[in-house]
PDB file of N, CA and C and ligand atoms in Angstrom:
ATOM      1  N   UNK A 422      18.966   4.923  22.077  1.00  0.00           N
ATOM      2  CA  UNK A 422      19.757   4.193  23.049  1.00  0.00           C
ATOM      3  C   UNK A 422      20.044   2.784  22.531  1.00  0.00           C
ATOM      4  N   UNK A 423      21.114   2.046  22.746  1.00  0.00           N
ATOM      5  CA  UNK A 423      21.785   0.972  22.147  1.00  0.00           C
ATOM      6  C   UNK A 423      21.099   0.003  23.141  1.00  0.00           C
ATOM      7  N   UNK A 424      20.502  -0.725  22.395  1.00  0.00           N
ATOM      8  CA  UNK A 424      20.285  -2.188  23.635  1.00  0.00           C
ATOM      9  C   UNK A 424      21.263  -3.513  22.947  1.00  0.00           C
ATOM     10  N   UNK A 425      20.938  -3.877  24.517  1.00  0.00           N
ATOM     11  CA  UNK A 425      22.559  -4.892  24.496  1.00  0.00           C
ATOM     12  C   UNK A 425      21.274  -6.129  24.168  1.00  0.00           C
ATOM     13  N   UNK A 426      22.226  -7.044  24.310  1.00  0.00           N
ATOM     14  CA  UNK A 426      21.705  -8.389  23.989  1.00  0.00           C
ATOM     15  C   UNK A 426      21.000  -9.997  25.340  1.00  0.00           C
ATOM     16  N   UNK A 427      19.898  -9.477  25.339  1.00  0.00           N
ATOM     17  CA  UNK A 427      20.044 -10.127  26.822  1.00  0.00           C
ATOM     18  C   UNK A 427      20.489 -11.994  26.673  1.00  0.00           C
ATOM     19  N   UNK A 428      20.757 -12.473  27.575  1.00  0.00           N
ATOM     20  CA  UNK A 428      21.691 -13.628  27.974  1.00  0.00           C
ATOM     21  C   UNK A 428      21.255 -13.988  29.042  1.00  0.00           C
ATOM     22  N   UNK A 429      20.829 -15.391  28.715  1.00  0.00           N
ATOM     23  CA  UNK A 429      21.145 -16.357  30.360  1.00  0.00           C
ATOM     24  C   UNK A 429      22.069 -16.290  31.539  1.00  0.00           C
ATOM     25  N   UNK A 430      22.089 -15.812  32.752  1.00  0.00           N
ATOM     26  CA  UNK A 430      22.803 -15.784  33.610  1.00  0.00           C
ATOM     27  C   UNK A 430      21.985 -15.458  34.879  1.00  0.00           C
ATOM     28  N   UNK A 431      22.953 -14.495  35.484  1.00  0.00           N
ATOM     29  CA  UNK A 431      21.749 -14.052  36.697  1.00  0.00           C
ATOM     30  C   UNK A 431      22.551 -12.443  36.938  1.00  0.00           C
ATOM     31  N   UNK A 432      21.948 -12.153  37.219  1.00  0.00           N
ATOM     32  CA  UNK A 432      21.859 -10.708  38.099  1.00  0.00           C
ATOM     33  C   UNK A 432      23.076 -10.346  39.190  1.00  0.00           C
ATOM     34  N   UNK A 433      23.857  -9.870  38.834  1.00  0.00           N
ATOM     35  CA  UNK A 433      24.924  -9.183  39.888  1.00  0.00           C
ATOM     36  C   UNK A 433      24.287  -8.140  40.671  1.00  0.00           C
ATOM     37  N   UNK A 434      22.927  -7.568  40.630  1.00  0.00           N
ATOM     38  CA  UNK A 434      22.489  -6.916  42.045  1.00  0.00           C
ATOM     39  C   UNK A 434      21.380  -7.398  42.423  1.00  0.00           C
ATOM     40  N   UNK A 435      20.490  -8.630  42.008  1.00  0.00           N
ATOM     41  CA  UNK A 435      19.666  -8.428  42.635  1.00  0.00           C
ATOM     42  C   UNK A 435      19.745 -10.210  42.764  1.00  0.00           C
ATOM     43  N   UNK A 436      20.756 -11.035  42.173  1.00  0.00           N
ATOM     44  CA  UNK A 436      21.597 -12.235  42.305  1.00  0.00           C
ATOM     45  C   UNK A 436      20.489 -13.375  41.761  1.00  0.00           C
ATOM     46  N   UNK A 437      19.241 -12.927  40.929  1.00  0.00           N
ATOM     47  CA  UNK A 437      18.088 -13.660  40.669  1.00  0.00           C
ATOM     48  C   UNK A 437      18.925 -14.385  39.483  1.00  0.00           C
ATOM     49  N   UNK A 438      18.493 -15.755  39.116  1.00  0.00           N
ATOM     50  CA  UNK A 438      19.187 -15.740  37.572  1.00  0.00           C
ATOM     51  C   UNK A 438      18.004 -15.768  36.847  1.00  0.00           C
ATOM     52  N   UNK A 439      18.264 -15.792  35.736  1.00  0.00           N
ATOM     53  CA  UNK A 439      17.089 -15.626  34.740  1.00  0.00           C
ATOM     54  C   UNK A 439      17.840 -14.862  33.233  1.00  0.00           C
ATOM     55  N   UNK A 440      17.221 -14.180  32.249  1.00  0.00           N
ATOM     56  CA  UNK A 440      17.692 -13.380  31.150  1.00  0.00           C
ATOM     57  C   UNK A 440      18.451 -11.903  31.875  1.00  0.00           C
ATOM     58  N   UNK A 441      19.369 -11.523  31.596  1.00  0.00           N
ATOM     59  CA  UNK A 441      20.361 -10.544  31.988  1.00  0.00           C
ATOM     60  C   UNK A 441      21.037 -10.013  30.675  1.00  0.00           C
ATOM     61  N   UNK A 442      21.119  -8.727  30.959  1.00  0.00           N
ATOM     62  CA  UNK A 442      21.893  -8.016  29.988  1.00  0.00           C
ATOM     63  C   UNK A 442      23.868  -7.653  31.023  1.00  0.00           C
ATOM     64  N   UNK A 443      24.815  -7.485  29.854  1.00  0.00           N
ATOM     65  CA  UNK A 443      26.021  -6.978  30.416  1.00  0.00           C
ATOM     66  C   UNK A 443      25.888  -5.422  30.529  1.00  0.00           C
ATOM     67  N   UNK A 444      26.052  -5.418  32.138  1.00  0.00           N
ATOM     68  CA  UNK A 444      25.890  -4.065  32.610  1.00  0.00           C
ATOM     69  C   UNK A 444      28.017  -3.235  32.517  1.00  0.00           C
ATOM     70  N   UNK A 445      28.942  -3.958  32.067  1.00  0.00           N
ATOM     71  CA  UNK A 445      30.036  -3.361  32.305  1.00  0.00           C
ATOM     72  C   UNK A 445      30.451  -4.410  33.459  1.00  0.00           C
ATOM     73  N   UNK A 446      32.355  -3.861  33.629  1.00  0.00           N
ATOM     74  CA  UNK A 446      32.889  -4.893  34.484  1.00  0.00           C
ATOM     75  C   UNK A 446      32.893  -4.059  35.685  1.00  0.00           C
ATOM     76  N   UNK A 447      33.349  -4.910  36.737  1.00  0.00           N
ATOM     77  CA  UNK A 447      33.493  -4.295  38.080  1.00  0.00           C
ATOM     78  C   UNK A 447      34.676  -5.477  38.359  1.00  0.00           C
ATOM     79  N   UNK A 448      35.318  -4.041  39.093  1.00  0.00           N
ATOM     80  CA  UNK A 448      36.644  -4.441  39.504  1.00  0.00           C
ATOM     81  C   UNK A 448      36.538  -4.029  40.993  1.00  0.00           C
ATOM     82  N   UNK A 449      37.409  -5.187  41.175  1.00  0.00           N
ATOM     83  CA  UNK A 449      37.987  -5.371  42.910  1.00  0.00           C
ATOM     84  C   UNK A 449      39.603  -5.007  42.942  1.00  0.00           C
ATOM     85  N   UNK A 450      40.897  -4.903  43.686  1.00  0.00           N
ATOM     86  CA  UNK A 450      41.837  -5.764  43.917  1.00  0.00           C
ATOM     87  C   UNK A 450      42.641  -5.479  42.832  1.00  0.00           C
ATOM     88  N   UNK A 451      42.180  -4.884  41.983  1.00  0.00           N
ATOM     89  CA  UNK A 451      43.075  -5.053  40.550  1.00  0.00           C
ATOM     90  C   UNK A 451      42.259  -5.993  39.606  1.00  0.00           C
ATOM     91  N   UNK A 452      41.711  -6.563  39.794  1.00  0.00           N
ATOM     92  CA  UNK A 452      41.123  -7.803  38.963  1.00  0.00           C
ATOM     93  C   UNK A 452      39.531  -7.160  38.758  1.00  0.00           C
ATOM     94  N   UNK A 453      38.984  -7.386  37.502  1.00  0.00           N
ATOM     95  CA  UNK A 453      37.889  -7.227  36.931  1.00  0.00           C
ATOM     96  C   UNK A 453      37.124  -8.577  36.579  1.00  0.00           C
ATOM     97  N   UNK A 454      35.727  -8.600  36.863  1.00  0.00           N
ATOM     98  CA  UNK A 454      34.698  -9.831  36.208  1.00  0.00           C
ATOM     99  C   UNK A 454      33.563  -8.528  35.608  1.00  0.00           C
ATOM    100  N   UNK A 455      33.294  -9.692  34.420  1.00  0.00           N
ATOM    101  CA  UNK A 455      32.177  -8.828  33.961  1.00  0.00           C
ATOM    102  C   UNK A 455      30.419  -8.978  34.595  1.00  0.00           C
ATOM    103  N   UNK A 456      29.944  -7.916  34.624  1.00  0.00           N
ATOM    104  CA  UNK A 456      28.877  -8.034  35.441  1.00  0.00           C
ATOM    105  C   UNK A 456      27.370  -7.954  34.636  1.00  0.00           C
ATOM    106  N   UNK A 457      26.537  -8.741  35.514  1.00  0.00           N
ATOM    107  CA  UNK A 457      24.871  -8.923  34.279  1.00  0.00           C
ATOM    108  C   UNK A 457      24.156  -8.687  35.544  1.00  0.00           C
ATOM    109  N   UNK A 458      22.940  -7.887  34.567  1.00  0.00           N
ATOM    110  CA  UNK A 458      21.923  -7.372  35.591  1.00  0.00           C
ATOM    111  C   UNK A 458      20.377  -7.454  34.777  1.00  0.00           C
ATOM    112  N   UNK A 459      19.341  -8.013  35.426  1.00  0.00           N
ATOM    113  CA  UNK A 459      18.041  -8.558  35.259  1.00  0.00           C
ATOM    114  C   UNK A 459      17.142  -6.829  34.553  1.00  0.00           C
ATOM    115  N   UNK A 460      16.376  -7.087  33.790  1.00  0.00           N
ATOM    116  CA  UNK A 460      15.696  -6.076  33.365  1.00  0.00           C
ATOM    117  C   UNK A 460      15.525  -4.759  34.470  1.00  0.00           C
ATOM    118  N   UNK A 461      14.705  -5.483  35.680  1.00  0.00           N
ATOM    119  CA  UNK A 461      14.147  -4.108  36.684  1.00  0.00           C
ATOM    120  C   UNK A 461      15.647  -3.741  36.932  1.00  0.00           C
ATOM    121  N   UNK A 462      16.658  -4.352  37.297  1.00  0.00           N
ATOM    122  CA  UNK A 462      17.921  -3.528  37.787  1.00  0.00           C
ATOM    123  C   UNK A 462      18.519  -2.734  36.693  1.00  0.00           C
ATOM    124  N   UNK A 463      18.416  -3.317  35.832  1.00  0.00           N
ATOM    125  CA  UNK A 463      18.764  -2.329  34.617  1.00  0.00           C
ATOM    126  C   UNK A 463      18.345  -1.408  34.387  1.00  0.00           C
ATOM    127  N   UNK A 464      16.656  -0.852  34.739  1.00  0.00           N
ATOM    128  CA  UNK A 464      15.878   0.210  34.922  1.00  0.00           C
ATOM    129  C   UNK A 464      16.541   0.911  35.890  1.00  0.00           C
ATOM    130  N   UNK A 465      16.984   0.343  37.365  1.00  0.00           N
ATOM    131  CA  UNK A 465      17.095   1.113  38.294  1.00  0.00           C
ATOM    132  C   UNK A 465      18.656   1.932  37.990  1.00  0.00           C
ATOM    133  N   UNK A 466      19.321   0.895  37.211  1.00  0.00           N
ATOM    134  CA  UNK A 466      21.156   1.535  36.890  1.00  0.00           C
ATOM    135  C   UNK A 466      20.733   2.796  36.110  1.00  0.00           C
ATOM    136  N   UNK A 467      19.778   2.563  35.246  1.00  0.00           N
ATOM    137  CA  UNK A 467      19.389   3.503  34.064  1.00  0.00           C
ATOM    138  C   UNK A 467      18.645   4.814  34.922  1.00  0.00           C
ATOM    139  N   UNK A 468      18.103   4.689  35.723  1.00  0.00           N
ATOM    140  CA  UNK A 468      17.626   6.060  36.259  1.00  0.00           C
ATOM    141  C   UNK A 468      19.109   6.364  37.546  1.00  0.00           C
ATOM    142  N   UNK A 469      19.771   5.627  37.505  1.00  0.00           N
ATOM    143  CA  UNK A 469      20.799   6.289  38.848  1.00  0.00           C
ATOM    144  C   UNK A 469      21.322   7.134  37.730  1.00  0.00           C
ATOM    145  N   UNK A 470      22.020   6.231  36.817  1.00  0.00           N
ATOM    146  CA  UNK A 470      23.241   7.013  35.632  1.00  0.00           C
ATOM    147  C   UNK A 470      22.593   8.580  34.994  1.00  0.00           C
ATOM    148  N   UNK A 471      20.915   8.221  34.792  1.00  0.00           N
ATOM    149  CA  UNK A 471      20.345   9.724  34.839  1.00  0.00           C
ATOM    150  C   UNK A 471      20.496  10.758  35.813  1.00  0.00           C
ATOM    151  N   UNK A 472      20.588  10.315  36.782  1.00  0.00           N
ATOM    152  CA  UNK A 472      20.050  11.118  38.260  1.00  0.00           C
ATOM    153  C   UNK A 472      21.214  11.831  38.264  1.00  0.00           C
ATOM    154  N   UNK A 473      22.883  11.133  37.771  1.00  0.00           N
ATOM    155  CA  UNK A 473      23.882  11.318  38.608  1.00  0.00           C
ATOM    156  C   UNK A 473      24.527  12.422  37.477  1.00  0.00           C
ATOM    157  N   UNK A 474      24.114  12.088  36.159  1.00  0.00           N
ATOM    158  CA  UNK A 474      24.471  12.754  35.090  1.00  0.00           C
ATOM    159  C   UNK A 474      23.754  14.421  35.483  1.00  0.00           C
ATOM    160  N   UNK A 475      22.540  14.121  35.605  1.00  0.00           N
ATOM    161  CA  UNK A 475      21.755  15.781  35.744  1.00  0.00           C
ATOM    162  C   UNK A 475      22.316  16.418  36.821  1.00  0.00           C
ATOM    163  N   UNK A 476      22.945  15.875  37.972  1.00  0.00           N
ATOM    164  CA  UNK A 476      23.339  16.846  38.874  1.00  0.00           C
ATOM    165  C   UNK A 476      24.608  17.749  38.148  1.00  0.00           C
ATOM    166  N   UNK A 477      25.303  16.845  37.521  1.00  0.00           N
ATOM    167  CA  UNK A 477      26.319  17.689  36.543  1.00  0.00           C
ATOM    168  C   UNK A 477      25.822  19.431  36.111  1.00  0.00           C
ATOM    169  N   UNK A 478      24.297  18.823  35.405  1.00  0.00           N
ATOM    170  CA  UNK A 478      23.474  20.232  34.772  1.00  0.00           C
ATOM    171  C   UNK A 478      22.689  21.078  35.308  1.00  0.00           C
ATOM    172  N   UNK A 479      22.941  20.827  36.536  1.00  0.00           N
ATOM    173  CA  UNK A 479      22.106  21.715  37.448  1.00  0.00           C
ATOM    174  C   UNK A 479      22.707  23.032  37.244  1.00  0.00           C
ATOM    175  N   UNK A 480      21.372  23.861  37.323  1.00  0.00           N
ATOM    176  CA  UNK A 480      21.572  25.021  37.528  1.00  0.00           C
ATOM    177  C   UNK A 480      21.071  25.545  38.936  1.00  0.00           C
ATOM    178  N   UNK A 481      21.803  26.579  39.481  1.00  0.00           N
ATOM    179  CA  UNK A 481      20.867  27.276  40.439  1.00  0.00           C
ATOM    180  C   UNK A 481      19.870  27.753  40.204  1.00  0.00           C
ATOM    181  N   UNK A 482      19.259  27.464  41.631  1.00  0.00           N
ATOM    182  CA  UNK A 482      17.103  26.767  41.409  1.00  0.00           C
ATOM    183  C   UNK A 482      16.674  28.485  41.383  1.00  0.00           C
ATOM    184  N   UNK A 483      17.406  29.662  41.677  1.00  0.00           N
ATOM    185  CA  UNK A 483      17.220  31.450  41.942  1.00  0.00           C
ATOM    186  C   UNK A 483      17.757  32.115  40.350  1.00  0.00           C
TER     187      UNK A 483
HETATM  188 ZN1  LIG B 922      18.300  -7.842  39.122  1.00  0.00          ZN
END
């Protein structure tokens, strides 16, 4: 897995500042800002993006 480069800023979910990595942009409106997120949120993006990926591979549980 590629790790990014963490950076001074703060946290777009959990709004703490401190060291942050770029999690990708988020767009509103038409308009995009790029977004940074603190280690634990980065854990938590990292197990959603798992969670959301495996339902893809589900098989039936029979
Ligand atoms: Zn955070």
């Amino acid at each position: 897995m590629r790790t990014r480069p963490l950076v001074p800023g703060w946290c777009l979910l959990c709004r703490n500042a401190g060291m942050v990595v770029w999690i990708g942009p988020v767009e509103h409106d038409g308009q995009s800002a790029p977004a940074y997120a603190c280690e634990p949120c980065c854990e938590y993006a990292r197990q959603y993006i798992s969670f959301y990926n495996k339902q893809w591979d589900a098989r039936p549980a029979s």
